[in-house]
Coordinates of C-alpha atoms in Angstrom, one line a residue:
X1 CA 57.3 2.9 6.0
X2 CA 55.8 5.8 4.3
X3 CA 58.7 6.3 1.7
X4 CA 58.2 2.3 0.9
X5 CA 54.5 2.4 0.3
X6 CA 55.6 5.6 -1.8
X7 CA 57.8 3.5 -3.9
X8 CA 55.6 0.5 -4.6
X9 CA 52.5 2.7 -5.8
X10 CA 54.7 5.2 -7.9
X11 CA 56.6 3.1 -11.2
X12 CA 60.2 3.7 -12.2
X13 CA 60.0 5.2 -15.7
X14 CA 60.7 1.6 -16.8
X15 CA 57.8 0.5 -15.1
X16 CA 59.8 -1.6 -12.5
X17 CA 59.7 -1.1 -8.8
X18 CA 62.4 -0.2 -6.6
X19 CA 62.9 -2.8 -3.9
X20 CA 61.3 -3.0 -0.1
X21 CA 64.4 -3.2 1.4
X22 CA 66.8 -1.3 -0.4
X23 CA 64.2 1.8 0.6
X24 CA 64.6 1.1 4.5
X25 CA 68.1 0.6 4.0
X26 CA 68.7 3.9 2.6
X27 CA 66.1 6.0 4.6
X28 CA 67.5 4.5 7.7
X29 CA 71.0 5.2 7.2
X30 CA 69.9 8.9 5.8
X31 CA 68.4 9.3 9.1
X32 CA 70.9 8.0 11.1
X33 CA 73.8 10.5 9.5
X34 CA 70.9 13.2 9.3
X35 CA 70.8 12.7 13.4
X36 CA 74.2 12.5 13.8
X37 CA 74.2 16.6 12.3
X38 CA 71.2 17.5 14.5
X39 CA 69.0 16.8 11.2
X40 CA 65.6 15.7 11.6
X41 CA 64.0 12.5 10.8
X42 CA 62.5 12.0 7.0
X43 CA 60.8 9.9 4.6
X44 CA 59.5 9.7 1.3
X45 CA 56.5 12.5 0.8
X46 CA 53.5 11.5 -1.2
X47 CA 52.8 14.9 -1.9
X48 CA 56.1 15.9 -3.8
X49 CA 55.8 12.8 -5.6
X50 CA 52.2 13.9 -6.6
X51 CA 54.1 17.6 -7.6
X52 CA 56.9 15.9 -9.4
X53 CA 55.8 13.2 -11.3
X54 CA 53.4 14.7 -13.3
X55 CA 56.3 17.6 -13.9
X56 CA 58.2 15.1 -15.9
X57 CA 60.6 14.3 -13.3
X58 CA 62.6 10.9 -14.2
X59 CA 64.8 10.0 -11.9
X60 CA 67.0 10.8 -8.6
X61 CA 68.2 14.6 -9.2
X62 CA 64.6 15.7 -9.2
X63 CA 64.5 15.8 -5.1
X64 CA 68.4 16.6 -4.9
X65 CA 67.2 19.4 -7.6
X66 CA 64.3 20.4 -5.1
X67 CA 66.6 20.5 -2.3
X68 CA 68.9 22.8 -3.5
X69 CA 66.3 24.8 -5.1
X70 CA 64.2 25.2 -1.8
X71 CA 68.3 26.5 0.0
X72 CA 68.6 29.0 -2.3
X73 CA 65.0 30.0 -1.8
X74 CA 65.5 29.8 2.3
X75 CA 68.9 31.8 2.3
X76 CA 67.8 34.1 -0.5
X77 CA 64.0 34.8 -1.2
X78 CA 62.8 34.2 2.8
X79 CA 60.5 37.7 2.8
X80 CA 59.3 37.4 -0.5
X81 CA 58.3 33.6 -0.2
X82 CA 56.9 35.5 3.3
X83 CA 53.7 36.9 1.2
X84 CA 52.8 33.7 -0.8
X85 CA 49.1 33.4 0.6
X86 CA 48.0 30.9 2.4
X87 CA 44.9 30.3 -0.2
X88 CA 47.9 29.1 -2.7
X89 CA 48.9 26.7 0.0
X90 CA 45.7 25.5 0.1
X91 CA 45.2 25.3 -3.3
X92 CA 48.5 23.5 -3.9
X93 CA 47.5 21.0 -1.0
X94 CA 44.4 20.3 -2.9
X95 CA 45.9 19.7 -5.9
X96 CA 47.8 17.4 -4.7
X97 CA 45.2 15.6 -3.0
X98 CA 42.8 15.5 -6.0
X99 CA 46.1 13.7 -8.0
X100 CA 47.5 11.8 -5.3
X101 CA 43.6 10.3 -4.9
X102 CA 43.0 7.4 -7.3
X103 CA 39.6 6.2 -7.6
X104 CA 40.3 3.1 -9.9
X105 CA 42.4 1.8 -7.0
X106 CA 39.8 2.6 -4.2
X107 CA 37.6 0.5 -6.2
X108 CA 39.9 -2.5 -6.6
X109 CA 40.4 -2.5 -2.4
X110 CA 36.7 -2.5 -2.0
X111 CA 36.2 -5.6 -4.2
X112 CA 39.1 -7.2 -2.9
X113 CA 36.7 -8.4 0.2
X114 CA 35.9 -7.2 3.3
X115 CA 38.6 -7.2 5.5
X116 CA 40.9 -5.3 3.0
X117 CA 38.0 -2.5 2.6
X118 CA 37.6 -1.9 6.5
X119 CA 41.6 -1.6 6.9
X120 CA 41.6 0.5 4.1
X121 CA 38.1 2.6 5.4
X122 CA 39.9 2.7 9.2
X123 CA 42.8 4.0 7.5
X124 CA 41.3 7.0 5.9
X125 CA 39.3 7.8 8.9
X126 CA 42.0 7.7 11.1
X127 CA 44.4 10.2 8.6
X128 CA 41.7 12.8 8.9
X129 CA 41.5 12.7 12.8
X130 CA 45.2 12.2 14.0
X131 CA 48.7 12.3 13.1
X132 CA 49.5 10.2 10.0
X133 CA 52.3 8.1 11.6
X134 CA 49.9 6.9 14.4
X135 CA 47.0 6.2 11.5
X136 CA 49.2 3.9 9.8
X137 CA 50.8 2.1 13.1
X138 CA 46.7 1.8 13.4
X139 CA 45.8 0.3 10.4
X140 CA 49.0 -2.3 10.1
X141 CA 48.0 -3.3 13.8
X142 CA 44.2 -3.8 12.5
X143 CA 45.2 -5.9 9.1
X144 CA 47.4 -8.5 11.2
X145 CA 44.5 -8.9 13.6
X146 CA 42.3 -9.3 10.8
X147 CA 45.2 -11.7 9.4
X148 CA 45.2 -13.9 12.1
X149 CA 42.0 -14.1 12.7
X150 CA 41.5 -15.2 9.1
X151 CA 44.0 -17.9 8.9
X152 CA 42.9 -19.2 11.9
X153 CA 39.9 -20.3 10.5
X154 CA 40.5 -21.5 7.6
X155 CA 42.6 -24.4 8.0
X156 CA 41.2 -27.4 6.0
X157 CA 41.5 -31.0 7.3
X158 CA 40.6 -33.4 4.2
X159 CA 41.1 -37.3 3.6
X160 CA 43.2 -38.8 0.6
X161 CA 41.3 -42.1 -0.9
X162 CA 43.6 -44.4 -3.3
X163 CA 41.8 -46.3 -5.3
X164 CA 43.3 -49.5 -6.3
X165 CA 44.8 -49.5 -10.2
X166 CA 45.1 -45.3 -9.9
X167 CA 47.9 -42.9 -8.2
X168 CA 45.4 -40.4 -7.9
X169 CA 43.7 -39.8 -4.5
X170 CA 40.4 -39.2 -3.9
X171 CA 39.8 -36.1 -1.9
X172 CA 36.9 -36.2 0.7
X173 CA 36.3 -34.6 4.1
X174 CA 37.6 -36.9 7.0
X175 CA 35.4 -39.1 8.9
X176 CA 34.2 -38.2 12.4
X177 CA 35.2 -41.6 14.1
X178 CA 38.3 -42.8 13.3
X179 CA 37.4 -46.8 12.0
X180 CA 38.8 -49.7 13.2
X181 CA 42.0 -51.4 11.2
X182 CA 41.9 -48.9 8.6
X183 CA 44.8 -46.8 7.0
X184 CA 43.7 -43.4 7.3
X185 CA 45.6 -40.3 4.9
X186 CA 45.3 -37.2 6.0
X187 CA 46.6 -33.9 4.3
X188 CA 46.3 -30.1 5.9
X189 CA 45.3 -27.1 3.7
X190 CA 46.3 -24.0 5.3
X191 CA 48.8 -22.0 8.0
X192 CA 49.4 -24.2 11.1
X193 CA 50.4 -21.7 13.2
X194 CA 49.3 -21.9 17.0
X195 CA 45.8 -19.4 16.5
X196 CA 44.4 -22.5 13.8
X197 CA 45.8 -25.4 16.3
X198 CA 42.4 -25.8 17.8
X199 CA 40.4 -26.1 14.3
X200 CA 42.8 -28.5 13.2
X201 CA 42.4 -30.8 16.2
X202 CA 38.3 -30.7 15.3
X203 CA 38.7 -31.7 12.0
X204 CA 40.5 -34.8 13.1
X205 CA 38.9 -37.9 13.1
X206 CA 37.9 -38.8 17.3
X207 CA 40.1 -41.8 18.9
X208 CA 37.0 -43.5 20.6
X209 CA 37.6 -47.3 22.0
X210 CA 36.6 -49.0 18.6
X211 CA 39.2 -47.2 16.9
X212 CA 41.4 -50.8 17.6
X213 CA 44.9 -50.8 15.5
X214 CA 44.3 -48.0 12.8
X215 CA 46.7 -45.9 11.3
X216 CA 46.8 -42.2 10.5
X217 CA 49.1 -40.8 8.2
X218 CA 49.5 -37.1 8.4
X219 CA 50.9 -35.6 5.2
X220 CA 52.9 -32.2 6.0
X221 CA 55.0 -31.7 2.4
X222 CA 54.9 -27.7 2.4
X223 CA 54.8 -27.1 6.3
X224 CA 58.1 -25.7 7.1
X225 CA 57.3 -24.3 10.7
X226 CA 55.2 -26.0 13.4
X227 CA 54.8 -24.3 16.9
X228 CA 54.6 -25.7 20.5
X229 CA 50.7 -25.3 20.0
X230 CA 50.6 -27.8 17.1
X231 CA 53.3 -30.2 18.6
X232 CA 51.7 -31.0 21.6
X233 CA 48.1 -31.9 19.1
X234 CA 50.5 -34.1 17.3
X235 CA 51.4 -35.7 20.7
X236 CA 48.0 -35.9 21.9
X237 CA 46.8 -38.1 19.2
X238 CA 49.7 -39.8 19.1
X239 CA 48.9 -40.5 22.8
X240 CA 45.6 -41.3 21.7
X241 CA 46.2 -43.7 19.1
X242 CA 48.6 -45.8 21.0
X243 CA 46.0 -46.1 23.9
X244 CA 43.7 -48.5 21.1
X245 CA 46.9 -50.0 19.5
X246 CA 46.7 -47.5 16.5
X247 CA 49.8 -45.1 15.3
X248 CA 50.3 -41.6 13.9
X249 CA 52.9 -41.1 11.0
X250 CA 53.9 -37.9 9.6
X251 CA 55.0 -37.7 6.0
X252 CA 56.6 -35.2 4.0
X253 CA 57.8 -33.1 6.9
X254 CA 60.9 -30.8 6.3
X255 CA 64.3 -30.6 7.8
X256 CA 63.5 -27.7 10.2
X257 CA 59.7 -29.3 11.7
X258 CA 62.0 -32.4 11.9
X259 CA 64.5 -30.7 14.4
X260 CA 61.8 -29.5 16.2
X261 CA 60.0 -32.8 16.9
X262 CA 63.4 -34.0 18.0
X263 CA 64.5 -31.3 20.2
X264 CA 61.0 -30.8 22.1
X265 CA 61.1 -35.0 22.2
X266 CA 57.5 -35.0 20.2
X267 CA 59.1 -37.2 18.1
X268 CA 60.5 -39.7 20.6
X269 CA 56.4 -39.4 21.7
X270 CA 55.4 -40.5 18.1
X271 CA 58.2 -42.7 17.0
X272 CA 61.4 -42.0 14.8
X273 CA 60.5 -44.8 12.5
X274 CA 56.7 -42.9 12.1
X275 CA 58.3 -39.9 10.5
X276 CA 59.1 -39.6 6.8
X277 CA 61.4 -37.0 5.9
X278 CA 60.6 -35.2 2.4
X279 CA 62.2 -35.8 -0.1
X280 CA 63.0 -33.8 -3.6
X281 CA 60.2 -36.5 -5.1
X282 CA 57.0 -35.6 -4.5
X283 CA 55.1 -38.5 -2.6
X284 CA 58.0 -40.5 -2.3
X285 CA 57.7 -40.1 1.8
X286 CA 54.1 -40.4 1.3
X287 CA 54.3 -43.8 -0.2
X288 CA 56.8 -45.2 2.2
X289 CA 54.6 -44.0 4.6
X290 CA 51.9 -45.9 3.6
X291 CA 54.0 -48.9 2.7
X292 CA 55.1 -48.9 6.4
X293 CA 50.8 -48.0 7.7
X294 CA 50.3 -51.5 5.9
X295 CA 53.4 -53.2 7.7
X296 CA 51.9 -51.4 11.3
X297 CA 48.0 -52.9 10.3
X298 CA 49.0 -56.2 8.8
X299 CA 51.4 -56.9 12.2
X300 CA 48.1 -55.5 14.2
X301 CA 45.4 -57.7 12.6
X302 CA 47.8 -61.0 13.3
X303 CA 48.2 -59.5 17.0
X304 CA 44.7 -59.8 17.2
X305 CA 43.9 -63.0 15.4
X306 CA 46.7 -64.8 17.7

């Protein structure tokens, strides 16, 4: 992981960077021969990429160079490299430090917001009082807290108006009471993953016993995961709606949410024919969908009437 985040802050020559995975690839199976010699484990260093760059060195043979140089050094020069004082060592170390540090980055973090300046404040904390490896496991652990705990709040419920002789909804925050005989559109901003599941079920307009014969359609275009969490909130309201006479559909949903509502049976709770696939068009489900919400409310008002 160290060798990666090496990678991505230091440019190729060309000003590219090398990619995530290639770096894991090759560090793993380095490792995994090294280990099979008795070798130990290693990664990218910051340090001799501090030493290095600045050296002029421009591609791979600079650490192969290094290696070889630091063999000969070993087999040959052990009791002279024996008196180099530890104050050079120090001195080197600090070198490195002072050009590995960049403050025009620091600066950028702390801006970024809050969360990304207490991961990055833990961080350096933590490098200064234990090993580095467990410092980092520390702050990756912290920022996909902090991620969670973000996302889960801010999932956005809002209400698509279409005004007759326009295609272009008006966007305003849903009502609390779901009306009676009225064609609800709904569309979600945000993750729904299971942690924003219960603010999504409060932004949605309460089923109370007026609510006769409405219809909500959900729009989903973009959502390609849903979990057990959000399927049984779609279920629920279903549940809901058809207690007053009312229906849920679902448009825009992908192939994969689709075959999860049909394996878990959520969408034998809602209805097949309440489910509009997505299609390369964009609103083409969302207009059938609507075209069938007026079917479902025209066939409720005459229910009624009769």
């Amino acid at each position: 992981m160290q060798g990666a985040a090496i990678s991505q802050s230091v440019p190729n020559p060309d000003g590219s960077y090398p990619d995530v995975s290639g770096d894991f690839r090759g560090q793993g199976i380095a490792n995994v021969a090294s280990g099979m010699l008795q070798g130990m484990p290693v990664a990218g260093s910051m340090s001799a990429t501090a030493l290095v760059t600045p050296a002029g060195g421009r591609s791979r043979l600079v650490n192969l160079t290094a290696g070889a140089v630091m063999v000969l050094v070993i087999l040959l020069l052990g009791d002279l490299a024996g008196f180099i004082v530890m104050p050079a060592l120090a001195a080197l170390l600090i070198l490195v430090g002072i050009r590995t540090f960049k403050p025009e980055l620091v600066k950028m973090v702390w801006r970024t917001g809050p969360t990304q300046a207490l991961v990055m404040t833990m961080t350096f904390i933590l490098t200064v009082l234990i090993p580095l490896q467990y410092a980092v496991l520390i702050g990756v652990g912290t920022s996909a807290i902090l991620f969670v705990a973000r996302q889960s709040n801010k999932i956005v419920v809002s209400r698509w108006i279409f005004t007759d002789g326009t295609d272009f909804p008006r966007e305003t925050a849903p009502p609390r009471e779901l009306p009676p005989h009225e064609i609800v559109v709904l569309t979600a901003y945000g993750s729904l993953f299971f942690a924003s599941a219960a603010v999504f079920e409060q932004q949605l307009p309460t089923v109370t016993a007026a609510s006769h014969g409405s219809v909500v359609v959900l729009r989903l275009r973009g959502k390609e995961d849903l979990g057990s969490t959000f399927i049984q909130v779609f279920t629920r309201y279903a549940d809901e709606l058809h207690a007053v006479g009312g229906h849920l559909l679902l448009a825009g949903i992908g192939t994969r949410i689709l075959g999860q509502l049909s394996a878990t049976g959520a969408l034998d709770a809602i209805g097949r024919d309440n489910a509009f696939a997505a299609t390369p068009r964009v609103g083409e489900a969302l207009t059938r969908a609507l075209d069938s919400a007026r079917e479902l409310l025209d066939e409720g008002t005459a229910g009624e009437g009769e």
